[in-house]
CSV table of C-alpha atoms in Angstrom, one decimal:
chain,number,residue,atom,x,y,z
A,1,MET,CA,216.3,-118.1,231.3
A,2,GLN,CA,214.0,-117.7,234.3
A,3,LYS,CA,214.9,-114.8,236.5
A,4,VAL,CA,216.2,-115.8,240.0
A,5,GLY,CA,215.1,-113.6,242.7
A,6,TYR,CA,212.7,-112.6,245.5
A,7,ASN,CA,209.7,-114.7,244.4
A,8,VAL,CA,211.7,-117.6,242.9
A,9,HIS,CA,213.9,-118.2,245.9
A,10,ASP,CA,211.2,-118.3,248.6
A,11,ARG,CA,208.1,-116.3,248.0
A,12,ARG,CA,206.0,-117.8,250.8
A,13,SER,CA,208.7,-117.4,253.4
A,14,SER,CA,209.5,-113.8,252.2
A,15,GLU,CA,205.9,-112.7,252.3
A,16,GLU,CA,205.5,-114.1,255.8
A,17,GLN,CA,208.5,-112.1,256.9
A,18,LEU,CA,207.1,-108.9,255.5
A,19,ARG,CA,203.7,-109.6,257.1
A,20,ASN,CA,205.3,-110.3,260.4
A,21,PRO,CA,208.9,-109.2,260.5
A,22,THR,CA,210.9,-110.6,263.4
A,23,ALA,CA,214.1,-109.5,265.0
A,24,HIS,CA,214.5,-106.3,263.0
A,25,GLY,CA,217.5,-104.5,264.2
A,26,HIS,CA,218.4,-101.1,265.3
A,27,HIS,CA,219.8,-98.0,263.6
A,28,HIS,CA,223.0,-98.7,265.5
A,29,ASP,CA,223.8,-101.6,267.7
A,30,HIS,CA,224.5,-99.4,270.7
A,31,HIS,CA,221.3,-97.5,270.5
A,32,SER,CA,218.5,-98.5,272.8
A,33,HIS,CA,215.4,-100.2,271.4
A,34,HIS,CA,213.4,-97.0,271.9
A,35,HIS,CA,215.1,-95.5,269.0
A,36,HIS,CA,214.4,-98.5,266.9
A,37,VAL,CA,211.5,-97.2,264.9
A,38,HIS,CA,212.8,-93.7,264.1
A,39,HIS,CA,214.8,-94.5,260.9
A,40,GLN,CA,212.0,-93.0,258.9
A,41,GLU,CA,212.8,-89.6,260.4
A,42,LYS,CA,216.3,-89.7,258.8
A,43,ILE,CA,214.9,-90.2,255.4
A,44,ASP,CA,211.5,-88.4,255.3
A,45,GLY,CA,211.5,-85.6,252.7
A,46,HIS,CA,214.4,-87.1,250.7
A,47,ASN,CA,214.3,-88.1,247.1
A,48,HIS,CA,216.2,-91.3,246.8
A,49,LYS,CA,217.8,-90.6,243.5
A,50,ALA,CA,221.0,-92.0,242.1
A,51,SER,CA,223.7,-89.5,242.6
A,52,HIS,CA,225.1,-89.8,239.1
A,53,ASP,CA,223.5,-86.6,237.6
A,54,LYS,CA,226.9,-85.0,237.7
A,55,GLN,CA,229.1,-85.3,234.6
A,56,LEU,CA,231.5,-88.1,234.8
A,57,ALA,CA,234.8,-86.3,234.1
A,58,VAL,CA,237.3,-89.0,233.3
A,59,PRO,CA,240.8,-87.9,234.4
A,60,ASP,CA,243.5,-87.8,231.8
A,61,ASN,CA,246.1,-89.3,234.1
A,62,LYS,CA,248.4,-91.9,232.5
A,63,HIS,CA,249.7,-94.6,234.7
A,64,LYS,CA,251.5,-97.9,235.0
A,65,GLU,CA,250.2,-101.0,236.8
A,66,ASP,CA,250.2,-101.1,240.5
A,67,GLU,CA,251.8,-104.4,241.3
A,68,VAL,CA,250.9,-104.4,244.9
A,69,HIS,CA,247.1,-104.6,245.2
A,70,TYR,CA,245.1,-103.2,242.4
A,71,GLU,CA,246.4,-103.8,238.9
A,72,ASP,CA,246.7,-106.8,236.6
A,73,GLU,CA,250.1,-107.8,235.4
A,74,GLU,CA,249.3,-107.0,231.8
A,75,ASP,CA,249.3,-103.5,230.4
A,76,GLU,CA,245.8,-103.5,229.1
A,77,VAL,CA,243.7,-100.7,230.4
A,78,GLU,CA,239.9,-101.1,230.6
A,79,GLU,CA,238.3,-97.9,229.6
A,80,ASN,CA,234.7,-99.0,228.8
A,81,ASP,CA,234.0,-102.0,231.0
A,82,ASP,CA,230.6,-100.8,232.0
A,83,ASP,CA,227.7,-98.9,230.4
A,84,LEU,CA,228.1,-95.4,231.8
A,85,SER,CA,224.9,-94.2,230.2
A,86,ASN,CA,222.2,-96.0,232.1
A,87,ALA,CA,220.6,-93.4,234.3
A,88,VAL,CA,218.3,-94.5,237.0
A,89,GLY,CA,216.5,-92.8,239.9
A,90,SER,CA,213.5,-90.7,240.7
A,91,THR,CA,212.7,-87.3,239.2
A,92,GLU,CA,212.8,-84.0,241.2
A,93,GLY,CA,209.8,-83.8,243.5
A,94,GLU,CA,208.9,-87.4,243.2
A,95,ASP,CA,208.1,-89.1,246.5
A,96,PHE,CA,210.1,-92.3,247.0
A,97,ASN,CA,208.1,-95.5,246.9
A,98,PHE,CA,209.0,-97.6,250.0
A,99,LYS,CA,207.8,-100.9,248.7
A,100,ALA,CA,210.6,-103.4,249.3
A,101,ASP,CA,210.2,-105.0,245.9
A,102,LEU,CA,211.3,-101.8,244.2
A,103,LEU,CA,214.4,-101.7,246.3
A,104,ASN,CA,215.3,-105.3,245.7
A,105,ASN,CA,217.7,-106.0,242.9
A,106,THR,CA,217.7,-109.7,243.7
A,107,LYS,CA,214.9,-110.3,241.3
A,108,TYR,CA,217.1,-109.2,238.4
A,109,ALA,CA,219.6,-112.0,239.0
A,110,GLU,CA,219.7,-114.7,236.3
A,111,VAL,CA,221.4,-117.4,238.2
A,112,ASP,CA,221.2,-118.9,241.7
A,113,PHE,CA,224.6,-117.5,242.7
A,114,VAL,CA,225.7,-114.8,245.1
A,115,PHE,CA,228.9,-112.9,244.2
A,116,PHE,CA,230.5,-111.3,247.3
A,117,ASN,CA,233.4,-109.1,246.0
A,118,ARG,CA,234.4,-108.3,249.5
A,119,VAL,CA,236.1,-105.0,250.4
A,120,PRO,CA,239.1,-105.4,252.7
A,121,LYS,CA,238.9,-104.4,256.4
A,122,VAL,CA,235.1,-104.2,256.6
A,123,GLY,CA,234.4,-107.5,258.5
A,124,SER,CA,234.1,-109.7,255.5
A,125,GLN,CA,235.7,-112.7,257.3
A,126,SER,CA,232.8,-112.6,259.8
A,127,LEU,CA,230.2,-112.6,257.0
A,128,MET,CA,232.0,-115.5,255.3
A,129,GLU,CA,231.9,-117.5,258.5
A,130,LEU,CA,228.2,-116.7,258.8
A,131,MET,CA,227.5,-117.8,255.2
A,132,ALA,CA,229.3,-121.1,255.8
A,133,ARG,CA,226.9,-121.8,258.7
A,134,LEU,CA,223.9,-120.7,256.7
A,135,GLY,CA,224.9,-122.9,253.8
A,136,LYS,CA,224.4,-126.0,256.1
A,137,ILE,CA,221.0,-124.6,257.1
A,138,ASN,CA,219.7,-123.3,253.8
A,139,GLY,CA,221.3,-125.8,251.4
A,140,PHE,CA,224.0,-123.9,249.5
A,141,THR,CA,227.7,-124.1,249.1
A,142,HIS,CA,230.2,-121.3,249.8
A,143,ALA,CA,233.8,-120.9,248.6
A,144,ARG,CA,236.4,-118.2,248.6
A,145,ASN,CA,239.5,-117.6,246.6
A,146,LYS,CA,242.7,-119.1,248.1
A,147,GLY,CA,244.4,-115.7,248.3
A,148,SER,CA,248.0,-114.8,247.6
A,149,ALA,CA,250.7,-112.4,248.8
A,150,HIS,CA,249.6,-109.8,246.2
A,151,GLU,CA,245.9,-110.0,245.3
A,152,THR,CA,244.7,-108.7,241.9
A,153,ILE,CA,241.8,-106.3,242.5
A,154,VAL,CA,241.5,-104.9,239.0
A,155,MET,CA,241.6,-107.5,236.2
A,156,ASN,CA,241.9,-107.3,232.4
A,157,LYS,CA,239.1,-108.7,230.2
A,158,GLN,CA,240.5,-112.2,229.9
A,159,ARG,CA,241.0,-112.7,233.6
A,160,GLN,CA,237.5,-111.5,234.3
A,161,ASN,CA,236.1,-113.9,231.7
A,162,ASP,CA,238.1,-116.8,233.1
A,163,LEU,CA,236.9,-116.1,236.6
A,164,ILE,CA,233.3,-115.8,235.6
A,165,ALA,CA,233.4,-119.0,233.5
A,166,ASP,CA,234.9,-120.9,236.5
A,167,LEU,CA,232.3,-119.5,238.9
A,168,LEU,CA,229.3,-120.3,236.6
A,169,THR,CA,230.3,-123.9,236.2
A,170,ARG,CA,230.1,-124.6,240.0
A,171,PRO,CA,227.1,-126.4,241.4
A,172,LYS,CA,224.3,-124.0,242.4
A,173,PRO,CA,223.1,-122.5,244.7
A,174,HIS,CA,226.5,-121.1,245.5
A,175,ILE,CA,228.2,-118.1,247.2
A,176,TYR,CA,231.7,-117.0,246.2
A,177,SER,CA,233.9,-114.5,248.0
A,178,GLN,CA,237.0,-112.7,246.7
A,179,HIS,CA,238.8,-109.4,247.1
A,180,VAL,CA,238.1,-108.0,243.6
A,181,ALA,CA,236.5,-105.0,242.0
A,182,TYR,CA,232.9,-105.2,240.7
A,183,ILE,CA,232.7,-107.4,237.6
A,184,ASN,CA,229.9,-106.8,235.1
A,185,PHE,CA,228.8,-110.3,234.2
A,186,THR,CA,226.3,-109.0,231.6
A,187,ARG,CA,229.2,-107.4,229.7
A,188,PHE,CA,230.4,-110.9,228.8
A,189,HIS,CA,226.9,-112.0,227.8
A,190,LEU,CA,226.7,-114.2,230.9
A,191,PRO,CA,223.9,-114.5,233.5
A,192,LYS,CA,223.9,-111.9,236.2
A,193,PRO,CA,224.5,-113.0,239.8
A,194,ILE,CA,223.2,-111.6,243.1
A,195,TYR,CA,225.7,-109.0,244.2
A,196,ILE,CA,226.4,-108.3,247.9
A,197,ASN,CA,229.1,-106.4,249.8
A,198,LEU,CA,229.9,-104.7,253.1
A,199,ILE,CA,231.2,-101.2,253.7
A,200,ARG,CA,232.8,-99.4,256.6
A,201,ASP,CA,233.6,-95.9,257.7
A,202,PRO,CA,236.5,-94.9,255.5
A,203,ILE,CA,238.4,-93.3,258.4
A,204,ASP,CA,238.1,-96.5,260.5
A,205,ARG,CA,239.2,-98.6,257.5
A,206,ILE,CA,242.4,-96.5,257.2
A,207,ILE,CA,243.1,-96.9,260.9
A,208,SER,CA,242.3,-100.6,260.9
A,209,TRP,CA,244.5,-101.3,257.8
A,210,HIS,CA,247.4,-99.3,259.3
A,211,TYR,CA,247.6,-101.5,262.4
A,212,TYR,CA,246.5,-104.7,260.7
A,213,ILE,CA,249.7,-104.7,258.6
A,214,ARG,CA,251.7,-104.0,261.7
A,215,ALA,CA,250.4,-107.0,263.7
A,216,PRO,CA,253.1,-109.7,264.0
A,217,TRP,CA,250.4,-112.4,263.8
A,218,TYR,CA,249.4,-111.3,260.4
A,219,TYR,CA,252.8,-112.2,258.9
A,220,ARG,CA,253.0,-115.4,260.9
A,221,ASP,CA,249.6,-116.4,259.5
A,222,MET,CA,250.7,-115.5,255.9
A,223,GLN,CA,253.9,-117.5,256.4
A,224,ALA,CA,251.8,-120.5,257.5
A,225,LYS,CA,249.5,-120.2,254.5
A,226,LEU,CA,251.9,-119.2,251.7
A,227,GLY,CA,255.3,-120.4,252.8
A,228,ASP,CA,258.1,-118.9,250.8
A,229,LYS,CA,255.7,-116.8,248.8
A,230,ALA,CA,254.6,-114.9,251.9
A,231,ILE,CA,255.6,-111.3,252.6
A,232,PRO,CA,258.6,-111.2,255.1
A,233,MET,CA,258.2,-109.5,258.4
A,234,PRO,CA,258.9,-105.8,257.9
A,235,SER,CA,261.4,-103.8,259.9
A,236,GLU,CA,260.9,-103.0,263.6
A,237,GLU,CA,260.6,-99.3,262.6
A,238,PHE,CA,257.7,-100.1,260.3
A,239,MET,CA,256.0,-102.3,262.8
A,240,ASN,CA,256.1,-99.7,265.6
A,241,LEU,CA,255.0,-96.7,263.5
A,242,ASP,CA,251.8,-95.3,265.0
A,243,LEU,CA,249.3,-93.6,262.7
A,244,ASP,CA,249.6,-90.1,264.3
A,245,THR,CA,253.3,-90.0,263.7
A,246,CYS,CA,252.9,-91.5,260.2
A,247,VAL,CA,250.5,-88.7,259.2
A,248,ARG,CA,252.3,-85.9,260.9
A,249,ASN,CA,255.6,-86.8,259.2
A,250,HIS,CA,254.0,-87.3,255.8
A,251,ASP,CA,255.3,-90.8,255.6
A,252,PRO,CA,254.6,-92.4,252.2
A,253,HIS,CA,252.3,-94.9,253.9
A,254,CYS,CA,250.2,-92.0,255.3
A,255,THR,CA,250.0,-89.4,252.5
A,256,PHE,CA,246.7,-89.1,250.6
A,257,THR,CA,247.5,-87.4,247.3
A,258,GLN,CA,244.2,-86.6,245.6
A,259,MET,CA,243.6,-88.3,242.2
A,260,GLN,CA,246.7,-90.4,242.7
A,261,ILE,CA,246.6,-93.6,240.6
A,262,LYS,CA,249.5,-95.6,241.9
A,263,ASN,CA,250.5,-95.5,245.5
A,264,PRO,CA,254.1,-96.6,245.8
A,265,VAL,CA,253.5,-98.5,249.0
A,266,GLY,CA,250.1,-100.0,248.2
A,267,ASP,CA,247.1,-100.0,250.5
A,268,HIS,CA,243.3,-100.5,250.6
A,269,ARG,CA,242.2,-96.9,250.9
A,270,ARG,CA,239.9,-97.0,247.9
A,271,GLN,CA,236.6,-98.4,249.0
A,272,THR,CA,234.8,-97.0,246.0
A,273,LEU,CA,237.0,-99.0,243.7
A,274,PHE,CA,235.2,-102.2,244.6
A,275,PHE,CA,232.0,-100.8,243.4
A,276,CYS,CA,233.2,-98.6,240.5
A,277,GLY,CA,234.5,-101.6,238.6
A,278,MET,CA,237.4,-102.5,236.3
A,279,ASN,CA,237.7,-99.2,234.4
A,280,GLN,CA,241.1,-98.2,235.6
A,281,LYS,CA,241.2,-94.8,234.1
A,282,LEU,CA,237.9,-93.9,235.8
A,283,CYS,CA,238.1,-95.9,239.0
A,284,MET,CA,241.7,-95.8,240.1
A,285,PRO,CA,242.3,-92.1,240.9
A,286,PHE,CA,242.2,-91.7,244.7
A,287,ASN,CA,239.1,-89.9,246.1
A,288,SER,CA,237.8,-89.2,242.7
A,289,GLU,CA,234.3,-87.7,242.4
A,290,ALA,CA,233.8,-89.5,239.0
A,291,ALA,CA,234.7,-92.9,240.6
A,292,MET,CA,232.4,-92.1,243.5
A,293,GLN,CA,229.5,-91.3,241.2
A,294,LYS,CA,230.0,-94.5,239.2
A,295,ALA,CA,230.3,-96.5,242.4
A,296,LYS,CA,227.0,-95.1,243.6
A,297,ARG,CA,225.3,-96.0,240.3
A,298,THR,CA,226.6,-99.5,240.5
A,299,VAL,CA,225.3,-100.0,244.0
A,300,GLU,CA,221.9,-98.5,243.0
A,301,THR,CA,221.4,-100.7,240.0
A,302,GLU,CA,223.3,-103.9,240.6
A,303,TYR,CA,223.7,-104.7,244.3
A,304,ALA,CA,221.0,-106.5,246.2
A,305,VAL,CA,222.4,-105.5,249.6
A,306,VAL,CA,225.4,-103.5,250.7
A,307,GLY,CA,225.5,-103.7,254.5
A,308,THR,CA,227.7,-102.8,257.4
A,309,TRP,CA,228.5,-104.3,260.7
A,310,GLU,CA,228.1,-100.8,262.2
A,311,ASP,CA,224.3,-101.6,261.8
A,312,THR,CA,224.4,-105.3,262.5
A,313,ASN,CA,220.7,-106.0,263.1
A,314,ILE,CA,219.6,-103.8,260.1
A,315,THR,CA,222.1,-105.5,257.8
A,316,LEU,CA,221.1,-109.0,258.8
A,317,SER,CA,217.4,-108.1,258.6
A,318,VAL,CA,217.8,-106.8,255.1
A,319,LEU,CA,219.8,-109.8,254.0
A,320,GLU,CA,217.2,-112.1,255.3
A,321,ALA,CA,214.3,-110.3,253.6
A,322,TYR,CA,215.9,-109.4,250.3
A,323,ILE,CA,217.9,-112.6,249.7
A,324,PRO,CA,215.9,-115.2,251.7
A,325,ARG,CA,217.1,-118.2,249.7
A,326,PHE,CA,220.6,-117.7,251.1
A,327,PHE,CA,220.2,-115.6,254.3
A,328,ARG,CA,217.0,-117.0,255.9
A,329,ASN,CA,217.7,-117.3,259.7
A,330,ALA,CA,220.8,-115.1,259.4
A,331,LYS,CA,220.1,-113.3,262.7
A,332,VAL,CA,219.6,-116.5,264.7
A,333,ALA,CA,222.7,-118.0,263.2
A,334,TYR,CA,224.8,-114.9,263.9
A,335,TYR,CA,223.8,-114.4,267.5
A,336,LEU,CA,224.1,-118.0,268.4
A,337,GLY,CA,227.7,-118.0,267.2
A,338,LYS,CA,228.4,-114.3,268.0
A,339,ASP,CA,231.4,-114.9,270.2
A,340,ARG,CA,233.2,-116.7,267.4
A,341,LEU,CA,232.0,-114.5,264.6
A,342,SER,CA,233.0,-111.3,266.3
A,343,ARG,CA,236.6,-112.6,266.7
A,344,VAL,CA,237.3,-113.7,263.2
A,345,ASN,CA,240.4,-112.0,261.9
A,346,ARG,CA,240.3,-109.6,264.8
A,347,ASN,CA,243.3,-107.5,265.4
A,348,ASN,CA,244.1,-106.4,269.0
A,349,VAL,CA,247.2,-104.4,267.9
A,350,THR,CA,245.8,-100.8,267.8
A,351,ARG,CA,246.2,-97.5,269.4
A,352,ILE,CA,244.2,-94.4,270.1
A,353,VAL,CA,244.2,-92.0,267.1
A,354,SER,CA,244.1,-88.3,267.8
A,355,ASP,CA,241.3,-86.0,266.7
A,356,GLU,CA,243.8,-84.0,264.6
A,357,THR,CA,244.7,-87.1,262.6
A,358,ARG,CA,241.1,-88.0,262.1
A,359,LEU,CA,240.4,-84.5,260.8
A,360,ILE,CA,243.2,-84.8,258.3
A,361,LEU,CA,241.9,-88.1,257.1
A,362,ARG,CA,238.4,-86.7,256.8
A,363,LYS,CA,239.6,-83.8,254.7
A,364,ASN,CA,241.3,-86.3,252.4
A,365,LEU,CA,238.5,-88.8,252.1
A,366,THR,CA,235.6,-86.6,251.2
A,367,ASN,CA,234.3,-88.6,248.2
A,368,GLU,CA,235.0,-91.9,249.9
A,369,ILE,CA,232.9,-90.7,252.9
A,370,GLU,CA,230.1,-89.5,250.6
A,371,PHE,CA,229.9,-92.9,249.0
A,372,TYR,CA,229.9,-94.6,252.4
A,373,GLU,CA,227.0,-92.4,253.6
A,374,PHE,CA,225.1,-93.0,250.4
A,375,CYS,CA,225.3,-96.8,250.9
A,376,LYS,CA,224.2,-96.5,254.5
A,377,GLN,CA,221.2,-94.4,253.5
A,378,ARG,CA,220.2,-97.0,250.9
A,379,LEU,CA,220.5,-99.7,253.5
A,380,TYR,CA,218.2,-97.7,255.8
A,381,LEU,CA,215.7,-97.2,253.0
A,382,GLN,CA,215.7,-101.0,252.3
A,383,TYR,CA,215.1,-101.6,256.0
A,384,ALA,CA,212.4,-99.0,256.3
A,385,ALA,CA,210.6,-100.5,253.4
A,386,LEU,CA,210.2,-103.8,255.3
A,387,SER,CA,208.6,-102.1,258.3
A,388,HIS,CA,206.8,-99.2,256.6
A,389,GLY,CA,203.3,-98.8,258.0
A,390,LYS,CA,203.7,-101.7,260.3
A,391,ARG,CA,204.1,-101.9,264.1
A,392,PHE,CA,207.1,-103.6,265.6
A,393,GLY,CA,206.3,-106.5,267.9
A,394,GLU,CA,208.0,-107.7,271.0
A,395,ASP,CA,210.0,-110.3,269.0
A,396,ASP,CA,211.8,-107.5,267.3
A,397,TYR,CA,213.9,-107.0,270.4
A,398,LEU,CA,214.9,-110.6,271.0
A,399,LEU,CA,218.2,-110.4,269.2
A,400,VAL,CA,219.5,-107.1,270.4
A,401,PRO,CA,223.2,-107.5,271.4
A,402,GLU,CA,223.7,-107.5,275.1
A,403,GLN,CA,226.8,-105.4,275.0
A,404,GLN,CA,226.6,-101.7,274.1
A,405,ASN,CA,229.6,-101.7,271.8
A,406,ASP,CA,229.2,-104.7,269.6
A,407,TYR,CA,231.1,-103.2,266.7
A,408,ASN,CA,234.9,-103.7,266.9
A,409,GLU,CA,236.9,-101.4,264.7
A,410,ASP,CA,239.9,-103.7,264.5
A,411,TYR,CA,238.4,-106.6,262.6
């Protein structure tokens, strides 16, 4: 089968973008454009090597299925869902090659299909809205799973195979979005898709999730979509519980037991799980270094782009250049509809979180934070590769957001 990727999708358009990049974004939306060209300083002198040289110590914890968010209903435990032996990365002392082609995993895809296994509370609703618009412009279809009161993030082999089989029978080109951990299509001897995802600061994700599930509109929306299957509105005590009090009183919703496999109340605190994969023994322990290292390796070898709305322009620029078949004109489409896109699934029910609480969260999310920083560094490297050795033109500043704080932590 012919590989689907950078050159197959749109070689002429992509090369033109690299010769004359337009509307490249900033390191952060609220930075002035004078800081625009200094991303290289953040990464000079670094070897971009996969951080999987540490031994993967698989914890011995035994566990039952988490019925709330993560586990499949069956008792099967996936222990070898991925090849853990494929080492990649540069050797010590080797200067990183900034050519965009070497950082672009799109060329390894074997089917004209983008798989967006979206992480909760990272702004994925906004990206799906953008992709729906781009589908009309670039000629592809987009679909998402219908959702349910309790989504299955980790699946057994049969459910993975059934999902993949369904997705690969859909007309191409196509993008599919679902809250689900990384699925290794190759393991089932099926063609590899183009993987994309978004990430967010782990502390902000915890804060966002805490208040998201305490917003009355969330339960009304669930009721409208799911009817009798929807989760009922919780108690007033639960709805009014602020995060500072929750953490200070060691409420079960706000305790972060290291290496915990099953959280009795369920939540979305494990961002690494969505990149680590379906190996429950390896990927489920909370804030696990082994899970973090596996997640890094998966991003490095499998994902075309892992972006963040914290760096909107950079993310859109990298998506445009690395996956042009699907994301050509992404910046124009985003900013023309920015008012609508920035309000998708937005939650206005939030409160100020104390520095003390943030510090406690930081101490308990060390490996989650390291993974997040790794993904951001990779995104910056991909962006730097597009502009390496080139001057930015005036057009690069056309799509800078007018407002200083374009990133809303409550989406």
